[in-house]
mmCIF file of C-alpha atoms in Angstrom:
data_model
loop_
_atom_site.group_PDB
_atom_site.id
_atom_site.type_symbol
_atom_site.label_atom_id
_atom_site.label_comp_id
_atom_site.label_asym_id
_atom_site.label_seq_id
_atom_site.Cartn_x
_atom_site.Cartn_y
_atom_site.Cartn_z
ATOM 1 C CA PRO N 1 -1.676 -4.737 13.857
ATOM 2 C CA GLY N 2 -4.889 -6.312 15.149
ATOM 3 C CA SER N 3 -8.259 -4.872 16.039
ATOM 4 C CA TYR N 4 -8.308 -1.913 18.393
ATOM 5 C CA GLY N 5 -12.006 -1.453 18.703
ATOM 6 C CA GLY N 6 -13.962 -4.651 19.248
ATOM 7 C CA PRO N 7 -17.663 -3.711 18.926
ATOM 8 C CA ARG N 8 -18.601 -1.364 16.141
ATOM 9 C CA PRO N 9 -19.652 2.221 16.945
ATOM 10 C CA THR N 10 -23.254 3.266 17.445
ATOM 11 C CA MET N 11 -25.276 4.863 14.693
ATOM 12 C CA SER N 12 -24.757 8.420 15.994
ATOM 13 C CA VAL N 13 -20.954 8.305 16.147
ATOM 14 C CA PHE N 14 -18.786 10.364 13.815
ATOM 15 C CA ALA N 15 -15.697 8.486 12.662
ATOM 16 C CA ASP N 16 -12.466 9.374 10.880
ATOM 17 C CA LEU N 17 -11.333 6.165 9.182
ATOM 18 C CA ASN N 18 -7.943 7.421 8.003
ATOM 19 C CA VAL N 19 -5.469 8.455 10.705
ATOM 20 C CA PRO N 20 -2.162 7.527 9.035
ATOM 21 C CA VAL N 21 0.878 6.033 10.692
ATOM 22 C CA ASP N 22 3.893 4.321 9.139
ATOM 23 C CA ALA N 23 7.602 3.789 9.642
ATOM 24 C CA LYS N 24 8.351 7.357 8.462
ATOM 25 C CA LEU N 25 5.678 9.007 10.604
ATOM 26 C CA ASP N 26 6.314 9.138 14.324
ATOM 27 C CA ALA N 27 3.675 6.986 15.999
ATOM 28 C CA SER N 28 4.025 9.050 19.164
ATOM 29 C CA SER N 29 1.751 11.649 17.541
ATOM 30 C CA VAL N 30 -1.157 9.195 17.432
ATOM 31 C CA PRO N 31 -2.446 9.890 20.973
ATOM 32 C CA GLN N 32 -2.422 13.648 20.342
ATOM 33 C CA ARG N 33 -4.323 13.182 17.081
ATOM 34 C CA LEU N 34 -6.909 10.861 18.642
ATOM 35 C CA LEU N 35 -7.447 13.260 21.533
ATOM 36 C CA MET N 36 -8.012 16.074 19.040
ATOM 37 C CA LEU N 37 -10.562 13.983 17.146
ATOM 38 C CA HIS N 38 -12.422 13.311 20.378
ATOM 39 C CA LYS N 39 -12.352 17.023 21.253
ATOM 40 C CA LEU N 40 -13.825 17.854 17.834
ATOM 41 C CA GLY N 41 -16.730 15.460 18.353
ATOM 42 C CA TYR N 42 -15.589 12.176 16.803
ATOM 43 C CA GLY N 43 -16.325 8.895 18.553
ATOM 44 C CA ALA N 44 -14.172 6.528 16.490
ATOM 45 C CA ALA N 45 -11.042 6.438 14.362
ATOM 46 C CA ALA N 46 -9.079 3.969 12.255
ATOM 47 C CA ILE N 47 -5.281 3.923 12.535
ATOM 48 C CA SER N 48 -4.115 3.365 8.963
ATOM 49 C CA GLN N 49 -0.901 1.719 7.806
ATOM 50 C CA SER N 50 0.187 1.711 4.154
ATOM 51 C CA LEU N 51 1.517 -1.129 2.061
ATOM 52 C CA SER N 52 2.841 -0.997 -1.490
ATOM 53 C CA GLY N 53 4.958 -3.056 -3.836
ATOM 54 C CA LYS N 54 5.723 -6.729 -3.290
ATOM 55 C CA THR N 55 3.679 -8.285 -0.507
ATOM 56 C CA PRO N 56 5.766 -9.009 2.597
ATOM 57 C CA ALA N 57 5.341 -12.119 4.705
ATOM 58 C CA GLN N 58 3.876 -9.841 7.344
ATOM 59 C CA VAL N 59 2.991 -6.179 7.649
ATOM 60 C CA PRO N 60 5.733 -4.307 9.529
ATOM 61 C CA ASN N 61 4.732 -3.656 13.119
ATOM 62 C CA ILE N 62 4.634 0.065 13.852
ATOM 63 C CA THR N 63 5.874 0.453 17.398
ATOM 64 C CA GLY N 64 4.374 3.047 19.688
ATOM 65 C CA VAL N 65 0.771 2.871 18.444
ATOM 66 C CA PRO N 66 -1.294 2.588 21.641
ATOM 67 C CA HIS N 67 -4.259 0.273 22.003
ATOM 68 C CA ARG N 68 -5.796 2.687 24.459
ATOM 69 C CA VAL N 69 -5.000 6.383 24.845
ATOM 70 C CA PRO N 70 -5.119 7.952 28.319
ATOM 71 C CA GLY N 71 -7.743 10.673 28.380
ATOM 72 C CA LEU N 72 -10.022 9.036 25.838
ATOM 73 C CA PRO N 73 -13.298 7.583 27.121
ATOM 74 C CA ASP N 74 -13.928 3.862 26.789
ATOM 75 C CA THR N 75 -16.699 4.686 24.323
ATOM 76 C CA PHE N 76 -14.140 6.024 21.808
ATOM 77 C CA LYS N 77 -13.436 3.177 19.394
ATOM 78 C CA GLN N 78 -10.101 2.536 17.684
ATOM 79 C CA TYR N 79 -9.875 0.372 14.580
ATOM 80 C CA SER N 80 -6.981 -0.888 12.505
ATOM 81 C CA ARG N 81 -6.775 -0.248 8.778
ATOM 82 C CA ILE N 82 -4.414 -1.210 5.974
ATOM 83 C CA THR N 83 -4.249 0.791 2.749
ATOM 84 C CA VAL N 84 -2.710 -1.202 -0.091
ATOM 85 C CA GLN N 85 -1.360 0.644 -3.123
ATOM 86 C CA ILE N 86 -1.333 -1.540 -6.231
ATOM 87 C CA ASP N 87 0.654 -0.583 -9.326
ATOM 88 C CA ASP N 88 0.072 -3.680 -11.461
ATOM 89 C CA SER N 89 -2.278 -6.661 -11.572
ATOM 90 C CA ARG N 90 0.319 -8.995 -10.068
ATOM 91 C CA GLU N 91 0.074 -7.080 -6.799
ATOM 92 C CA ALA N 92 -3.714 -7.339 -6.691
ATOM 93 C CA PHE N 93 -3.720 -10.967 -5.526
ATOM 94 C CA ILE N 94 -3.201 -9.792 -1.940
ATOM 95 C CA LEU N 95 -6.769 -8.452 -2.086
ATOM 96 C CA ASN N 96 -8.486 -11.641 -3.271
ATOM 97 C CA GLY N 97 -9.889 -12.340 0.191
ATOM 98 C CA THR N 98 -7.523 -15.158 1.158
ATOM 99 C CA CYS N 99 -4.273 -13.389 2.038
ATOM 100 C CA PRO N 100 -3.426 -14.026 5.726
ATOM 101 C CA VAL N 101 -1.280 -10.868 5.899
ATOM 102 C CA LEU N 102 -4.383 -8.663 5.971
ATOM 103 C CA ARG N 103 -6.695 -10.695 8.170
ATOM 104 C CA ASP N 104 -5.828 -8.907 11.403
ATOM 105 C CA PHE N 105 -6.939 -5.516 10.101
ATOM 106 C CA ASP N 106 -10.469 -4.275 10.690
ATOM 107 C CA VAL N 107 -10.697 -2.233 7.483
ATOM 108 C CA ILE N 108 -9.030 -2.899 4.118
ATOM 109 C CA ALA N 109 -8.569 -0.022 1.667
ATOM 110 C CA VAL N 110 -6.948 0.019 -1.755
ATOM 111 C CA ARG N 111 -5.336 2.765 -3.813
ATOM 112 C CA PRO N 112 -5.132 1.783 -7.515
ATOM 113 C CA THR N 113 -2.745 3.766 -9.712
ATOM 114 C CA ASN N 114 -4.269 3.213 -13.155
ATOM 115 C CA GLU N 115 -7.650 2.803 -14.827
ATOM 116 C CA LYS N 116 -7.406 -0.966 -15.340
ATOM 117 C CA LEU N 117 -6.633 -1.560 -11.666
ATOM 118 C CA PHE N 118 -9.380 0.859 -10.640
ATOM 119 C CA ALA N 119 -11.895 -1.202 -12.626
ATOM 120 C CA GLN N 120 -10.562 -4.397 -11.038
ATOM 121 C CA CYS N 121 -10.928 -2.923 -7.553
ATOM 122 C CA CYS N 122 -14.522 -1.978 -8.300
ATOM 123 C CA SER N 123 -15.497 -5.336 -9.805
ATOM 124 C CA SER N 124 -13.712 -8.102 -7.917
ATOM 125 C CA LEU N 125 -11.218 -7.244 -5.164
ATOM 126 C CA GLU N 126 -12.201 -7.872 -1.542
ATOM 127 C CA VAL N 127 -11.879 -4.398 -0.046
ATOM 128 C CA ASP N 128 -13.995 -2.009 1.988
ATOM 129 C CA ILE N 129 -12.697 1.336 0.690
ATOM 130 C CA ILE N 130 -11.305 2.589 -2.610
ATOM 131 C CA SER N 131 -9.133 5.575 -1.718
ATOM 132 C CA LEU N 132 -7.959 7.787 -4.569
ATOM 133 C CA ASP N 133 -5.530 10.691 -4.237
ATOM 134 C CA LEU N 134 -8.046 13.308 -5.312
ATOM 135 C CA SER N 135 -5.699 16.122 -4.302
ATOM 136 C CA ALA N 136 -3.576 15.304 -7.364
ATOM 137 C CA ARG N 137 -4.514 15.163 -11.026
ATOM 138 C CA LEU N 138 -5.883 11.688 -11.744
ATOM 139 C CA PRO N 139 -4.154 9.814 -14.592
ATOM 140 C CA TYR N 140 -7.528 8.584 -15.880
ATOM 141 C CA PHE N 141 -11.177 9.632 -15.988
ATOM 142 C CA LEU N 142 -13.648 8.187 -13.510
ATOM 143 C CA LYS N 143 -16.408 6.316 -15.340
ATOM 144 C CA ALA N 144 -19.879 5.329 -14.247
ATOM 145 C CA PRO N 145 -19.831 1.537 -14.927
ATOM 146 C CA PRO N 146 -16.992 0.595 -12.535
ATOM 147 C CA VAL N 147 -18.151 3.094 -9.911
ATOM 148 C CA GLY N 148 -21.631 1.582 -10.111
ATOM 149 C CA GLN N 149 -20.190 -1.919 -9.719
ATOM 150 C CA ALA N 150 -18.368 -0.907 -6.549
ATOM 151 C CA ILE N 151 -21.510 0.664 -5.095
ATOM 152 C CA GLU N 152 -23.524 -2.487 -5.843
ATOM 153 C CA ARG N 153 -20.879 -4.528 -4.002
ATOM 154 C CA GLY N 154 -21.104 -2.275 -0.944
ATOM 155 C CA ILE N 155 -17.668 -0.698 -1.399
ATOM 156 C CA TYR N 156 -17.126 2.931 -0.415
ATOM 157 C CA PHE N 157 -15.046 5.673 -2.026
ATOM 158 C CA GLU N 158 -12.934 7.910 0.175
ATOM 159 C CA ILE N 159 -12.307 11.647 -0.136
ATOM 160 C CA CYS N 160 -9.413 12.858 2.057
ATOM 161 C CA TYR N 161 -9.372 16.560 2.832
ATOM 162 C CA SER N 162 -6.171 17.383 4.766
ATOM 163 C CA ALA N 163 -3.904 17.896 1.736
ATOM 164 C CA ALA N 164 -6.292 20.566 0.436
ATOM 165 C CA ILE N 165 -5.931 22.556 3.654
ATOM 166 C CA GLN N 166 -2.202 22.970 3.090
ATOM 167 C CA ASP N 167 -1.920 23.633 -0.635
ATOM 168 C CA SER N 168 -4.001 25.655 -3.117
ATOM 169 C CA ASN N 169 -3.217 23.374 -6.070
ATOM 170 C CA ALA N 170 -4.250 20.347 -4.041
ATOM 171 C CA ARG N 171 -7.452 22.167 -3.099
ATOM 172 C CA ARG N 172 -8.323 22.875 -6.747
ATOM 173 C CA ASN N 173 -7.635 19.269 -7.732
ATOM 174 C CA LEU N 174 -9.660 17.940 -4.813
ATOM 175 C CA ILE N 175 -12.700 20.042 -5.641
ATOM 176 C CA SER N 176 -12.556 19.129 -9.338
ATOM 177 C CA ASN N 177 -12.043 15.399 -8.762
ATOM 178 C CA ALA N 178 -14.585 15.211 -5.942
ATOM 179 C CA LEU N 179 -17.204 16.956 -8.090
ATOM 180 C CA SER N 180 -16.638 14.291 -10.740
ATOM 181 C CA LEU N 181 -16.873 11.418 -8.240
ATOM 182 C CA VAL N 182 -20.026 12.806 -6.625
ATOM 183 C CA ARG N 183 -21.656 13.349 -10.022
ATOM 184 C CA ILE N 184 -20.877 9.824 -11.260
ATOM 185 C CA SER N 185 -21.812 8.120 -7.980
ATOM 186 C CA ARG N 186 -24.800 10.405 -7.382
ATOM 187 C CA GLY N 187 -23.342 11.067 -3.962
ATOM 188 C CA ARG N 188 -23.681 7.442 -2.867
ATOM 189 C CA ASN N 189 -21.135 5.368 -0.914
ATOM 190 C CA ILE N 190 -18.669 8.170 -0.216
ATOM 191 C CA ILE N 191 -16.885 8.819 3.065
ATOM 192 C CA LEU N 192 -14.891 11.865 4.133
ATOM 193 C CA SER N 193 -11.613 11.215 5.967
ATOM 194 C CA SER N 194 -8.781 13.461 7.063
ATOM 195 C CA GLN N 195 -5.612 11.487 6.295
ATOM 196 C CA ALA N 196 -4.129 14.066 8.653
ATOM 197 C CA GLU N 197 -0.557 13.604 9.847
ATOM 198 C CA SER N 198 -0.952 16.492 12.307
ATOM 199 C CA ALA N 199 -3.669 17.239 14.846
ATOM 200 C CA MET N 200 -3.891 20.782 13.464
ATOM 201 C CA LEU N 201 -5.238 19.457 10.160
ATOM 202 C CA PHE N 202 -8.368 17.852 11.593
ATOM 203 C CA ARG N 203 -11.727 19.528 11.118
ATOM 204 C CA SER N 204 -14.950 18.951 13.035
ATOM 205 C CA PRO N 205 -17.643 16.745 11.471
ATOM 206 C CA TYR N 206 -19.787 19.828 10.862
ATOM 207 C CA ASP N 207 -16.964 21.690 9.126
ATOM 208 C CA VAL N 208 -16.370 18.595 6.981
ATOM 209 C CA ALA N 209 -20.086 18.448 6.147
ATOM 210 C CA ASN N 210 -19.935 22.084 5.044
ATOM 211 C CA LEU N 211 -16.886 21.260 2.935
ATOM 212 C CA THR N 212 -18.846 18.618 1.055
ATOM 213 C CA ARG N 213 -21.131 21.295 -0.351
ATOM 214 C CA LEU N 214 -18.170 22.404 -2.502
ATOM 215 C CA PHE N 215 -18.153 18.866 -3.922
ATOM 216 C CA GLY N 216 -21.780 18.971 -5.029
ATOM 217 C CA PHE N 217 -23.311 16.967 -2.182
ATOM 218 C CA THR N 218 -26.923 17.457 -1.236
ATOM 219 C CA LEU N 219 -27.606 18.074 2.468
ATOM 220 C CA ALA N 220 -28.737 14.464 2.900
ATOM 221 C CA ALA N 221 -25.694 13.056 1.091
ATOM 222 C CA ALA N 222 -23.385 15.304 3.128
ATOM 223 C CA LYS N 223 -24.758 13.889 6.372
ATOM 224 C CA GLU N 224 -24.328 10.342 5.097
ATOM 225 C CA ALA N 225 -20.743 11.018 4.008
ATOM 226 C CA VAL N 226 -19.627 12.181 7.451
ATOM 227 C CA GLN N 227 -21.689 9.828 9.594
ATOM 228 C CA SER N 228 -23.754 6.854 8.410
ATOM 229 C CA ASN N 229 -21.452 5.870 5.542
ATOM 230 C CA THR N 230 -18.528 5.300 7.898
ATOM 231 C CA ARG N 231 -20.806 2.903 9.752
ATOM 232 C CA GLY N 232 -21.519 1.255 6.403
ATOM 233 C CA VAL N 233 -17.791 0.696 5.875
ATOM 234 C CA LEU N 234 -17.499 -1.087 9.222
ATOM 235 C CA LEU N 235 -20.565 -3.218 8.476
ATOM 236 C CA HIS N 236 -19.086 -4.169 5.102
ATOM 237 C CA ALA N 237 -15.791 -5.042 6.789
ATOM 238 C CA THR N 238 -17.642 -7.248 9.273
ATOM 239 C CA MET N 239 -19.479 -9.067 6.481
ATOM 240 C CA ARG N 240 -16.245 -9.496 4.524
ATOM 241 C CA GLY N 241 -14.615 -10.970 7.621
ATOM 242 C CA HIS N 242 -17.448 -13.471 8.037
ATOM 243 C CA THR N 243 -17.140 -14.488 4.384
ATOM 244 C CA MET N 244 -13.373 -14.993 4.655
ATOM 245 C CA LYS N 245 -13.941 -17.294 7.633
ATOM 246 C CA GLY N 246 -16.651 -19.246 5.829
ATOM 247 C CA VAL N 247 -19.506 -17.953 7.979
ATOM 248 C CA VAL N 248 -22.805 -17.907 6.109
ATOM 249 C CA GLY N 249 -25.144 -16.576 8.779
ATOM 250 C CA VAL N 250 -24.885 -13.134 10.359
ATOM 251 C CA ALA N 251 -25.569 -12.577 14.026
ATOM 252 C CA ILE N 252 -28.578 -10.402 14.738
ATOM 253 C CA ALA N 253 -26.319 -7.864 16.441
ATOM 254 C CA ASP N 254 -24.702 -7.197 13.071
ATOM 255 C CA THR N 255 -27.904 -5.997 11.442
ATOM 256 C CA PRO N 256 -28.482 -2.237 11.146
ATOM 257 C CA GLU N 257 -31.733 -2.509 13.084
ATOM 258 C CA ALA N 258 -30.093 -4.263 16.021
ATOM 259 C CA MET N 259 -27.201 -1.810 16.026
ATOM 260 C CA GLU N 260 -29.592 1.110 16.075
ATOM 261 C CA GLU N 261 -31.214 -0.403 19.143
ATOM 262 C CA GLU N 262 -27.762 -0.583 20.772
ATOM 263 C CA SER N 263 -27.349 3.173 20.368
#
C-alpha cells in the first residue's frame, strides 16, 4: 500500500477520501476515476482498500494502482486508505493503534456491523473515519453518547453517496439515515465521499454540497462536509501516526495555521 501523497493538501482543496479498489474491482479504472475527480474540481483523493474477517499477516497488494497518473498535475494528492469491517470484538484488536499491518496507510476507516462495535469504535479504537453503510437499513439506532465521544476524539463520520445515485431504495435509506446522523451530531465531523466504482458516479463538490441540504445540513455545515472536514481527517491521521510512533511534539507545519499559510 504505502502513502501516495506525501504533504497534506492545502486548505482550499476538495478531496474525495473513498475511491475504492480491491481484488474484485479492476484497478485499471483508477486512473480514469482520478482524472474525472480532477476534472470535477477535486484536488485530492484516497484510494481505499477493504479488509474484513481474520486479520492477515499483510494486506493483499492490489496490482495496477498507480502512484502517479499521467495527466494529473503534481498538485493533485493521492492518499492510501484501509477500511476495516469488524463483525465481532475479537476483530477489533487490529485497530488498537499497534497493528503493523495498517501502519503504511495514510487513513484508517472502520465499518462496524452492530451497535456494540459502533460504540467501541467511537470510544476507543484508533481510527480516523467511521464509515456506515447508510444506503441500507441500519441494524441499530444511532445514539448521541457514542457519536459525541467520537466527535470529542476527533473522529469523522462518512456519508457515501454513489449507491443512492443508482437505486431508489438506497436513496431513501441514505436520506433517512443521514438525517438521523446529522441531527445527532449537529452536523459536526461529517465528510461526504463517493465510494464510486465508476467515474460516471462522481459528482462535483458543489453538487455534493447541494445534496447535503437533503440531509439537514446548514450552509456552513455543508461547506465543512465537502471541504474543511476532509482536511480534518488528514490532520487526525497525521496526529495518530505521530502517537503510534511515540512522537509527543507536533511540527509547526502540522498546525492548521501553518497549513493555511502554505495555501
